CSV table of C-alpha atoms and ligand atoms in Angstrom, one decimal:
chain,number,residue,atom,x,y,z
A,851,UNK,CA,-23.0,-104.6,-69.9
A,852,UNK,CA,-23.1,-102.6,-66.6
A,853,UNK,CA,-22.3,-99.4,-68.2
A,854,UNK,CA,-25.7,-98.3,-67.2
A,855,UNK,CA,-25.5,-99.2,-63.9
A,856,UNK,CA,-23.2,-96.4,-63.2
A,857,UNK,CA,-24.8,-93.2,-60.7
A,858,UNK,CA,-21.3,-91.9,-61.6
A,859,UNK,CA,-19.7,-90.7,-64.7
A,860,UNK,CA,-16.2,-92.1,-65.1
A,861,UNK,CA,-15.8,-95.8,-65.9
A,862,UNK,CA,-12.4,-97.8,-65.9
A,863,UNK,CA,-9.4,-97.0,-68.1
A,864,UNK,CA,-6.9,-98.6,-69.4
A,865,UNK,CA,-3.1,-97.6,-69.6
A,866,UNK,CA,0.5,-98.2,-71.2
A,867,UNK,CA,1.9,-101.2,-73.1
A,868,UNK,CA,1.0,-103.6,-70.9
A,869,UNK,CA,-2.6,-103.0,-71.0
A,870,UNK,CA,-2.4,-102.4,-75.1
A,871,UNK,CA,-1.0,-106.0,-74.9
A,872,UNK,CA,-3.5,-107.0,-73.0
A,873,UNK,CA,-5.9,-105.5,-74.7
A,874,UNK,CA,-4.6,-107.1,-78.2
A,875,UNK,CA,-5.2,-110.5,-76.5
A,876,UNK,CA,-8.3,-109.9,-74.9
A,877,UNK,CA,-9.6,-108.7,-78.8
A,878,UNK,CA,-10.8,-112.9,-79.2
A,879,UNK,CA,-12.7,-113.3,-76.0
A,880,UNK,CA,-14.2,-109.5,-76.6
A,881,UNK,CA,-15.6,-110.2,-80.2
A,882,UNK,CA,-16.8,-113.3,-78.7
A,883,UNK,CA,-18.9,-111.5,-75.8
A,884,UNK,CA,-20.1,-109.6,-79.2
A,885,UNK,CA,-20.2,-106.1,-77.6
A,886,UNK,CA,-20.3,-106.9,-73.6
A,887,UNK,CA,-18.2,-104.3,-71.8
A,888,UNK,CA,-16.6,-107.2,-69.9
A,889,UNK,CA,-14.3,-106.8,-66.5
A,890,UNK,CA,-11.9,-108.3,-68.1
A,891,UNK,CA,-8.9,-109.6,-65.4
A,892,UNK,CA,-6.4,-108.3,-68.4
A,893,UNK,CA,-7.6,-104.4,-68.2
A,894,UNK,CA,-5.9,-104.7,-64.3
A,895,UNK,CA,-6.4,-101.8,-62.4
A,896,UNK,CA,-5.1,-102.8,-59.0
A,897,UNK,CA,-1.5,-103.9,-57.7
A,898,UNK,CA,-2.5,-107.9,-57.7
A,899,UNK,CA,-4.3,-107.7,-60.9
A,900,UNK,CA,-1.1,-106.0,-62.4
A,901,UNK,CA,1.1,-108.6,-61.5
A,902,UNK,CA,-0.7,-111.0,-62.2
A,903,UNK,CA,-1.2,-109.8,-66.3
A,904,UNK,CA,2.6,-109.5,-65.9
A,905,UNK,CA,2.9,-113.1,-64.8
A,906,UNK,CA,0.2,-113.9,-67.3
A,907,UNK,CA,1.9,-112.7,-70.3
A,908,UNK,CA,5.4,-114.0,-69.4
A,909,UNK,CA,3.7,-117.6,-69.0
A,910,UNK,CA,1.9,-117.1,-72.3
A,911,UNK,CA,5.4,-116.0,-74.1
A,912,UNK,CA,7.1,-119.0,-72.9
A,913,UNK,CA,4.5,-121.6,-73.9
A,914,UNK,CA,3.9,-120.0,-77.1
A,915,UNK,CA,7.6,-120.4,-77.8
A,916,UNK,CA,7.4,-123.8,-76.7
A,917,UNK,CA,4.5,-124.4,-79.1
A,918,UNK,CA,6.2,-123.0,-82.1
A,919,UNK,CA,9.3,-124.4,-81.3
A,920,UNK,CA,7.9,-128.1,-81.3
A,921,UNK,CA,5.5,-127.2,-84.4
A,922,UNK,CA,8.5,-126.1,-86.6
A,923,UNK,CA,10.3,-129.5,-86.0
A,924,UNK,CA,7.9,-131.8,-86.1
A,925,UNK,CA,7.0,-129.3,-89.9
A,926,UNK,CA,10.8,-129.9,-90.6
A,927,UNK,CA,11.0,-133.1,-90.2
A,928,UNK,CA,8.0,-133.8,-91.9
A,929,UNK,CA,9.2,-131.9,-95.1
A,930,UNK,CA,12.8,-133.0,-95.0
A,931,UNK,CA,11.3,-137.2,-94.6
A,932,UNK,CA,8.9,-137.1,-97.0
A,933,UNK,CA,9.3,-139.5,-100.3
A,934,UNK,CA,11.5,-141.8,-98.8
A,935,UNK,CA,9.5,-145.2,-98.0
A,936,UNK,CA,12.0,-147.6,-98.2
A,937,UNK,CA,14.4,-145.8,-95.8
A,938,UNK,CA,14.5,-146.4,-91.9
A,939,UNK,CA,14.2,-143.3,-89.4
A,940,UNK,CA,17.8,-143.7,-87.7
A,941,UNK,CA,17.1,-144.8,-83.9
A,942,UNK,CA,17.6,-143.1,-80.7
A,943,UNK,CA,16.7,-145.4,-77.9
A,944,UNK,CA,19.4,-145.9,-75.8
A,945,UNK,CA,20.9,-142.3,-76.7
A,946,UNK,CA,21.9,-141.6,-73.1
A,947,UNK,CA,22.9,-137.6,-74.2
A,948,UNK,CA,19.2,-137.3,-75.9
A,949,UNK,CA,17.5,-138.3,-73.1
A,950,UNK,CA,19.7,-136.1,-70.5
A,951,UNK,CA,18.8,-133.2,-72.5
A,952,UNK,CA,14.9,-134.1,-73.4
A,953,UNK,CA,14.8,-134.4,-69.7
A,954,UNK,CA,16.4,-131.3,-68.7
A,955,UNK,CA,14.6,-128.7,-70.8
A,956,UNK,CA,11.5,-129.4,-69.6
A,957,UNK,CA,12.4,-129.2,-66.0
A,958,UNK,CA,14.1,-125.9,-66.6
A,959,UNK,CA,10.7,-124.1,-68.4
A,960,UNK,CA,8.9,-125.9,-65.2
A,961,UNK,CA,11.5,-124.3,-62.9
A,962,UNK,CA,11.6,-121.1,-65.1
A,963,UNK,CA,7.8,-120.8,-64.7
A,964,UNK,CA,7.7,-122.0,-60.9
A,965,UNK,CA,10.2,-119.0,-59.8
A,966,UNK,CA,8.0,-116.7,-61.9
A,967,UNK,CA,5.2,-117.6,-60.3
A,968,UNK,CA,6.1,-117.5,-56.9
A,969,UNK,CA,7.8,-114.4,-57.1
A,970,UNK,CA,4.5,-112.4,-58.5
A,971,UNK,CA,3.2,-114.0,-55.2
A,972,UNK,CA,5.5,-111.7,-52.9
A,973,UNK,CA,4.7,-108.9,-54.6
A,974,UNK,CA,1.7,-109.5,-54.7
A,975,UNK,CA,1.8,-110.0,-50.4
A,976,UNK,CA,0.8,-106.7,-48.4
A,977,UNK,CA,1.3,-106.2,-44.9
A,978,UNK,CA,-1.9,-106.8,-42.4
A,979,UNK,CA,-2.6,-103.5,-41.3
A,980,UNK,CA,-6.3,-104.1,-40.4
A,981,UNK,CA,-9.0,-104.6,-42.8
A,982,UNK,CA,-11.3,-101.0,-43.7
A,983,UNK,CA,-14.3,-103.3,-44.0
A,984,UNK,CA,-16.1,-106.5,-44.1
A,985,UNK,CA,-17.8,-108.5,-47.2
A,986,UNK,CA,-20.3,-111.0,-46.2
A,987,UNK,CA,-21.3,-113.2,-48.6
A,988,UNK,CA,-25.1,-113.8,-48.6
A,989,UNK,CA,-27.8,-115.0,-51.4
A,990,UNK,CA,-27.5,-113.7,-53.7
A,991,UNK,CA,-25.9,-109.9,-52.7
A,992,UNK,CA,-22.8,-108.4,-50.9
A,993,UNK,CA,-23.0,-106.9,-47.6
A,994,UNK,CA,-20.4,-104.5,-46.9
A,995,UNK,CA,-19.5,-103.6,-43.6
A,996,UNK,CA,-18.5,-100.6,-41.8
A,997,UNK,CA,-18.4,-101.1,-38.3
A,998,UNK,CA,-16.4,-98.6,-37.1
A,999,UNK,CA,-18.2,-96.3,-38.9
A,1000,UNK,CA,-21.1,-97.2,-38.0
A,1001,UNK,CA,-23.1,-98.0,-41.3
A,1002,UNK,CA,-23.5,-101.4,-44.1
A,1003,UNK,CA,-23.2,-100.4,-47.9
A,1004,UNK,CA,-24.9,-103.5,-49.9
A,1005,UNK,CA,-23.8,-104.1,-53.5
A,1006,UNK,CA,-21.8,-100.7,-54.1
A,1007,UNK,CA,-18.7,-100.0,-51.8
A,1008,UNK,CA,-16.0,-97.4,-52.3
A,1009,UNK,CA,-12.5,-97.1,-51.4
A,1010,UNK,CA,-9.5,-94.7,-51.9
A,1011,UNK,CA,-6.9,-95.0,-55.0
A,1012,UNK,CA,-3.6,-95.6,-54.7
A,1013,UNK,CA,-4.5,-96.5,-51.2
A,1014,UNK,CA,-3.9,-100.5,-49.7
A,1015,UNK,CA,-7.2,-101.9,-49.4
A,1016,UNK,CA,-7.3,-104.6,-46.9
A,1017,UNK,CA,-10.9,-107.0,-46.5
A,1018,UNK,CA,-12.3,-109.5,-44.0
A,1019,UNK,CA,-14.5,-111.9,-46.3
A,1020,UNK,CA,-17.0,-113.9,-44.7
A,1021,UNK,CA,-20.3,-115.4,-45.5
A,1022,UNK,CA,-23.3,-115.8,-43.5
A,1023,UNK,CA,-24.9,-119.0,-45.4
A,1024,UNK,CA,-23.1,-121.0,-48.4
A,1025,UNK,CA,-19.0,-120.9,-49.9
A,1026,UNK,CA,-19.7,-117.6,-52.1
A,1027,UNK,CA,-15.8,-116.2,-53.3
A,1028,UNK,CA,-15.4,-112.1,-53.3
A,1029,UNK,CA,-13.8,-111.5,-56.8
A,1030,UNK,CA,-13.4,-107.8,-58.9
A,1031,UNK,CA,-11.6,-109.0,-61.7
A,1032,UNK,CA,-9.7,-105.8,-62.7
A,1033,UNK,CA,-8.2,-105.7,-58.8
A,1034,UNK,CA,-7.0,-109.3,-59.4
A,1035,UNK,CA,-7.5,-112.4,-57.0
A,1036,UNK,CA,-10.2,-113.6,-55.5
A,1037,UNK,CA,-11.1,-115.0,-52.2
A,1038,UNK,CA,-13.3,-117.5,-50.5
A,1039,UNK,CA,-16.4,-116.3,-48.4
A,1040,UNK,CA,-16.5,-119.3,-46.1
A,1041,UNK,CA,-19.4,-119.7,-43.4
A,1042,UNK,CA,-17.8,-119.4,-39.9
A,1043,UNK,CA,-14.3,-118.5,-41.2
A,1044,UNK,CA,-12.9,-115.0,-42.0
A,1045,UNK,CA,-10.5,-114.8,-44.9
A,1046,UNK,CA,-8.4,-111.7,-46.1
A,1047,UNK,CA,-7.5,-110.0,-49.3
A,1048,UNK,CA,-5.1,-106.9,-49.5
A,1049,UNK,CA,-4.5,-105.0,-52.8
A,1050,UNK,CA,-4.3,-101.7,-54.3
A,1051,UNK,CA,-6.5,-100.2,-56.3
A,1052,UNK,CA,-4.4,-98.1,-58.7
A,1053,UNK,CA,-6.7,-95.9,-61.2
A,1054,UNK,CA,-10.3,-94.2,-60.3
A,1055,UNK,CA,-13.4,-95.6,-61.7
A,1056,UNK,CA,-16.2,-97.8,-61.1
A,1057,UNK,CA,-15.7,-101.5,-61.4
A,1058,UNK,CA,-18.1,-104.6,-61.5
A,1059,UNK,CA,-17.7,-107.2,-58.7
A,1060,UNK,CA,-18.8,-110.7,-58.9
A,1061,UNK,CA,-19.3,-113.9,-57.1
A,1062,UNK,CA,-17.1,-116.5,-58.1
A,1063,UNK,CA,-18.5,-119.7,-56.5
A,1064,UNK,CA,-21.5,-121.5,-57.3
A,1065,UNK,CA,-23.6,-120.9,-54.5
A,1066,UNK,CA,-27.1,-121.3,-55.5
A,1067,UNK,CA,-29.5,-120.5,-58.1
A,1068,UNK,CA,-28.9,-116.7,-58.5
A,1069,UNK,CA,-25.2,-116.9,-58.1
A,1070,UNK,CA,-25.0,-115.2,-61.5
A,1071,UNK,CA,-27.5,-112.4,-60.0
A,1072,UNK,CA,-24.9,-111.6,-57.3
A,1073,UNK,CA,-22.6,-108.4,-58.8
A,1074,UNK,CA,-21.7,-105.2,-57.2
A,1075,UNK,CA,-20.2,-102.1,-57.7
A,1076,UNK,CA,-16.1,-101.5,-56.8
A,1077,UNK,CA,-15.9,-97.7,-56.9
A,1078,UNK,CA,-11.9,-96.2,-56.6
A,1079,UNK,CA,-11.8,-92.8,-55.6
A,1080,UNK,CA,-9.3,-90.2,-54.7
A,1081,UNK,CA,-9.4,-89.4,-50.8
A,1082,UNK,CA,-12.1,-86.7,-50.7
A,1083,UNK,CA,-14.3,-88.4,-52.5
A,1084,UNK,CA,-14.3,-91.1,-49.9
A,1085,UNK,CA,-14.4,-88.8,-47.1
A,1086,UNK,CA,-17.6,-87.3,-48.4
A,1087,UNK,CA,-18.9,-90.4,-49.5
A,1088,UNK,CA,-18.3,-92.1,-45.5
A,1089,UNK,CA,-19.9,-89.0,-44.3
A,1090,UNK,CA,-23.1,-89.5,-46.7
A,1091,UNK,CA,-23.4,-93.0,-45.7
A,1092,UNK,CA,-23.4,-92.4,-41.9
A,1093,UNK,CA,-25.5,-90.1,-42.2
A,1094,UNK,CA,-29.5,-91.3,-41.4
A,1095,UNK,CA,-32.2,-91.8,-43.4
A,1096,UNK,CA,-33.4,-88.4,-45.2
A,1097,UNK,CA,-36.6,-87.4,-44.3
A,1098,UNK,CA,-39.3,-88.0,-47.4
A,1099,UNK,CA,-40.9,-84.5,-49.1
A,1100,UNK,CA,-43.4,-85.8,-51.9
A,1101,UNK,CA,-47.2,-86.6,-50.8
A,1102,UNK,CA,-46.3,-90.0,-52.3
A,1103,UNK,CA,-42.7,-90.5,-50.4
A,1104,UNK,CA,-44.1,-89.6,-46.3
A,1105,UNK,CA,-47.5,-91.6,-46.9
A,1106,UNK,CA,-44.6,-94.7,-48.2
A,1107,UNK,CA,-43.0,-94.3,-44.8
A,1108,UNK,CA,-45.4,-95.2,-43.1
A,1109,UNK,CA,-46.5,-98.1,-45.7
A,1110,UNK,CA,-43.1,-99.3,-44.8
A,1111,UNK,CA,-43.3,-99.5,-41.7
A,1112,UNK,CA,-46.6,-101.1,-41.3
A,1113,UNK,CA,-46.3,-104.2,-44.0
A,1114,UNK,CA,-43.5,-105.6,-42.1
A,1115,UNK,CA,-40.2,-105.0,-44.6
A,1116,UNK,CA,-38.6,-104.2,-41.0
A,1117,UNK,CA,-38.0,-107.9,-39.9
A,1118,UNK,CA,-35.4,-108.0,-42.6
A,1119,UNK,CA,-34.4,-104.7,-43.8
A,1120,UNK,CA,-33.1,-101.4,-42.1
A,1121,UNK,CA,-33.6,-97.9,-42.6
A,1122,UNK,CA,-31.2,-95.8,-39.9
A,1123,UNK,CA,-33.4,-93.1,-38.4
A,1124,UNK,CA,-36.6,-94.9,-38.4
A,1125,UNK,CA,-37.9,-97.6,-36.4
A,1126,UNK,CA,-36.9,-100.4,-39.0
A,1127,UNK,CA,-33.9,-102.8,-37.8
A,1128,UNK,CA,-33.9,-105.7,-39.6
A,1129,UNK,CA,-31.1,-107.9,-40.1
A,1130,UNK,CA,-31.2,-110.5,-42.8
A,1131,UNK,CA,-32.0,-108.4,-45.8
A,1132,UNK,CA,-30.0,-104.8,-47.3
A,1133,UNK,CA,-29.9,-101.9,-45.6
A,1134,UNK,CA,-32.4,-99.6,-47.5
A,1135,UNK,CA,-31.2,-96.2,-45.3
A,1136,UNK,CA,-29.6,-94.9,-48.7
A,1137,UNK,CA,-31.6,-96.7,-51.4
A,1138,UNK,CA,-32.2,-94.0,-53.6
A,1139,UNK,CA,-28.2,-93.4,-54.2
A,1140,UNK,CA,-27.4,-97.1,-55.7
A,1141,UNK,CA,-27.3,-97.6,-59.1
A,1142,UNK,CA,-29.0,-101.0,-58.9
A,1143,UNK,CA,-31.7,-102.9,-57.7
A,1144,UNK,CA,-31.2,-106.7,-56.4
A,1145,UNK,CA,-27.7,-106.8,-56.5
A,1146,UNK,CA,-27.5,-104.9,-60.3
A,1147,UNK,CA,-30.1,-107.6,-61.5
A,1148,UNK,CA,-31.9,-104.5,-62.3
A,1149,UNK,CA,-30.9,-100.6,-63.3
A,1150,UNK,CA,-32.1,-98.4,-59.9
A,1151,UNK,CA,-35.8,-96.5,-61.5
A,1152,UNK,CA,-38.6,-96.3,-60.3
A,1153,UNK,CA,-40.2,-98.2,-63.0
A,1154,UNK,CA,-37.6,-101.2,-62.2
A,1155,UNK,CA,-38.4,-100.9,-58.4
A,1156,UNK,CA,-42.0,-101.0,-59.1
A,1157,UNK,CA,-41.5,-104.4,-60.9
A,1158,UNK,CA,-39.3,-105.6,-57.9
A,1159,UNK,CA,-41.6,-104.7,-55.2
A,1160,UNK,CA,-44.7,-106.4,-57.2
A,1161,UNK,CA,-42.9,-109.6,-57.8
A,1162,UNK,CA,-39.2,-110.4,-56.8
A,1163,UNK,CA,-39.5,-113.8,-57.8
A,1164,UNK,CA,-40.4,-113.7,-61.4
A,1165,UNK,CA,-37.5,-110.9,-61.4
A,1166,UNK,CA,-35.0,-113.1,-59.1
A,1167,UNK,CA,-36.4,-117.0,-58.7
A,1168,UNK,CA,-35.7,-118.6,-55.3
A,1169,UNK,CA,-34.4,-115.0,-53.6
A,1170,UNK,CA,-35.1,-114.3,-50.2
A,1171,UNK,CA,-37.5,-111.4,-50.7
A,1172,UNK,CA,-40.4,-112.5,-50.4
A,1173,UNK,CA,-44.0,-111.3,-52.7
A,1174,UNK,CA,-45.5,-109.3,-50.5
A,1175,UNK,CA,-49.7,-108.3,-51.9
A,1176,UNK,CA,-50.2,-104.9,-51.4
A,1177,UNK,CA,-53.1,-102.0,-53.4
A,1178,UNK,CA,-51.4,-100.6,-56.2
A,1179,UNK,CA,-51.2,-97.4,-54.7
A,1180,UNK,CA,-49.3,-98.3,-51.5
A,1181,UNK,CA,-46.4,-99.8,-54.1
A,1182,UNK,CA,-46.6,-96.6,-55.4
A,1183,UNK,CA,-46.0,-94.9,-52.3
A,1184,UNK,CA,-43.2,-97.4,-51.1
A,1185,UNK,CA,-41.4,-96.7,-54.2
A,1186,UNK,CA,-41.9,-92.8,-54.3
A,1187,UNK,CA,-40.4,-93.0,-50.0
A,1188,UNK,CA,-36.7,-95.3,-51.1
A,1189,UNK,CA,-36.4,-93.4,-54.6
A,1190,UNK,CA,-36.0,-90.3,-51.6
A,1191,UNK,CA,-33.3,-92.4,-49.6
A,1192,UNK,CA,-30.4,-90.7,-51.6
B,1360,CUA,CU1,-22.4,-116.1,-54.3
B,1360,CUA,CU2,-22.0,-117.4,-56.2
């Protein structure tokens, strides 16, 4: 499903028993997508996520018993009862022993399942050692933070494997929830109120993100990419993104910068290095780099940013970029300048 999203070439993997488990179970749900590659929260590939499985599976093992168990009586009983009409079931009301012990097993799965569960919490627990970045929640894309560092990533961020990853969440209009399935949890983006969420992310690869709280009518248009990498990666992929724009070669690409900055896209979009500073919309400084196009509601080509420029809202109803009318060739131009922005 966002297979083709990917600018990189290796996607998530799975690995050892657990994950074949999981991946027997997830077999229903998958034949059910019919053929979506889905980020499915049982192909965990960060500490949380794995626990959780874990927690998942022992939960699932219990009740399953529990189901059997009570389906093979009431299937005995059945079988051994049948043919006898005229013969009363003997009576238990009253049976002070029965109901001590129809009372207690119950309470001990409970309890049983309780401990389980907050245990897995615990581990789950990291200590605060400062978040590497902030997520703001905004319709309908992600907004990712660097400010020590100096630059925003929208829709695609990366971190390091096998490295705690610690997150501020905010949001800067409506309850949105930051949520990569395979990392496991998710958290509340709540306007005026910064949550946390600590994990680590445990094999490389790219991962899909999503919004998990209805927050509008593109809240299923609101994805991004989760990108694990080993250290160097990251340190060359920090030291791309603070770098400024790249200045454009093509005919097409220097006549767009200066389309750009004349039709206004600067009072809500910034490119680092140029004179545009806005603030409400993504930072376009490296564009050309991202795999998608409207948080991944379209593959990054020029063809696709062509069709977004010309008419975001038959491509994303109700977003916040607006149609702006421009000569044909000017859209050409504007696209040949951010396809540049690598
Ligand atoms: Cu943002 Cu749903």
């Amino acid at each position: 499903m966002f297979g083709p999203f990917f600018k990189r070439s290796h996607g998530p993997r799975s690995r050892g028993a657990a994950a074949a488990l999981a991946a027997a179970l997830a077999v229903g749900a998958a034949l059910v997508l019919a053929g979506c590659e889905s980020p499915s929260i049982l192909r965990a590939e960060g500490s949380a996520g794995s626990e959780i499985v874990a927690l998942a599976i022992w939960i699932f093992a219990i009740l399953a018993f529990v189901l059997l168990t009570v389906w093979g009586l009431l299937v005995f009983v059945i079988v051994r009862g049948r043919r006898r009409p005229e013969s009363e079931a003997s009576q238990t009301k009253g049976n002070l022993r029965i109901e001590i012990v129809w009372t207690a097993i119950p309470a001990v799965i409970v309890t049983v399942l309780f401990i389980l569960t907050v245990y897995t919490t615990e581990q789950i627990a990291l200590p605060d050692r400062g978040a590497q970045f902030t997520a703001v929640g905004r319709q309908w894309w992600w907004d990712f933070q660097f400010k020590e560092l100096g630059f925003k990533a929208p829709n695609e961020v990366y971190v390091v494997r096998e490295r705690p990853t610690s997150i501020d969440v905010e949001s800067a209009d409506v309850i949105h929830s930051f949520w990569v399935p395979q990392m496991g949890g998710k958290v509340d983006m709540i306007p005026g109120h910064v949550n946390h969420i600590r994990f680590v992310p445990l094999t490389d690869g790219t991962y899909l993100g999503e919004c998990s709280e209805f927050c509008g009518a593109q809240h299923g248009r609101m994805r991004f990419l989760f990108v694990v990498v080993p250290p160097d990666e990251y340190s060359a992929w920090v030291e791309r993104q603070q770098q400024p724009a790249a200045e454009p070669t093509g005919a097409d690409a220097v006549a767009g910068k200066t389309v750009i900055s004349s039709v206004g896209c600067g009072s809500c979009h910034a490119i680092r290095g140029t004179g545009l500073k806005g603030n409400f919309g993504p930072d376009l400084t490296h564009f050309g780099s991202r795999g998608g196009i409207a948080a991944y509601t379209l593959r990054n080509t020029p063809e696709n940013l062509l069709r977004w420029i010309q008419d975001p809202q038959a491509v994303k109803p109700e977003c916040n970029m607006p149609n702006v009318p421009l000569p044909r060739q000017q859209q050409k131009e504007l696209v040949a300048y951010l396809e540049e922005l690598e």
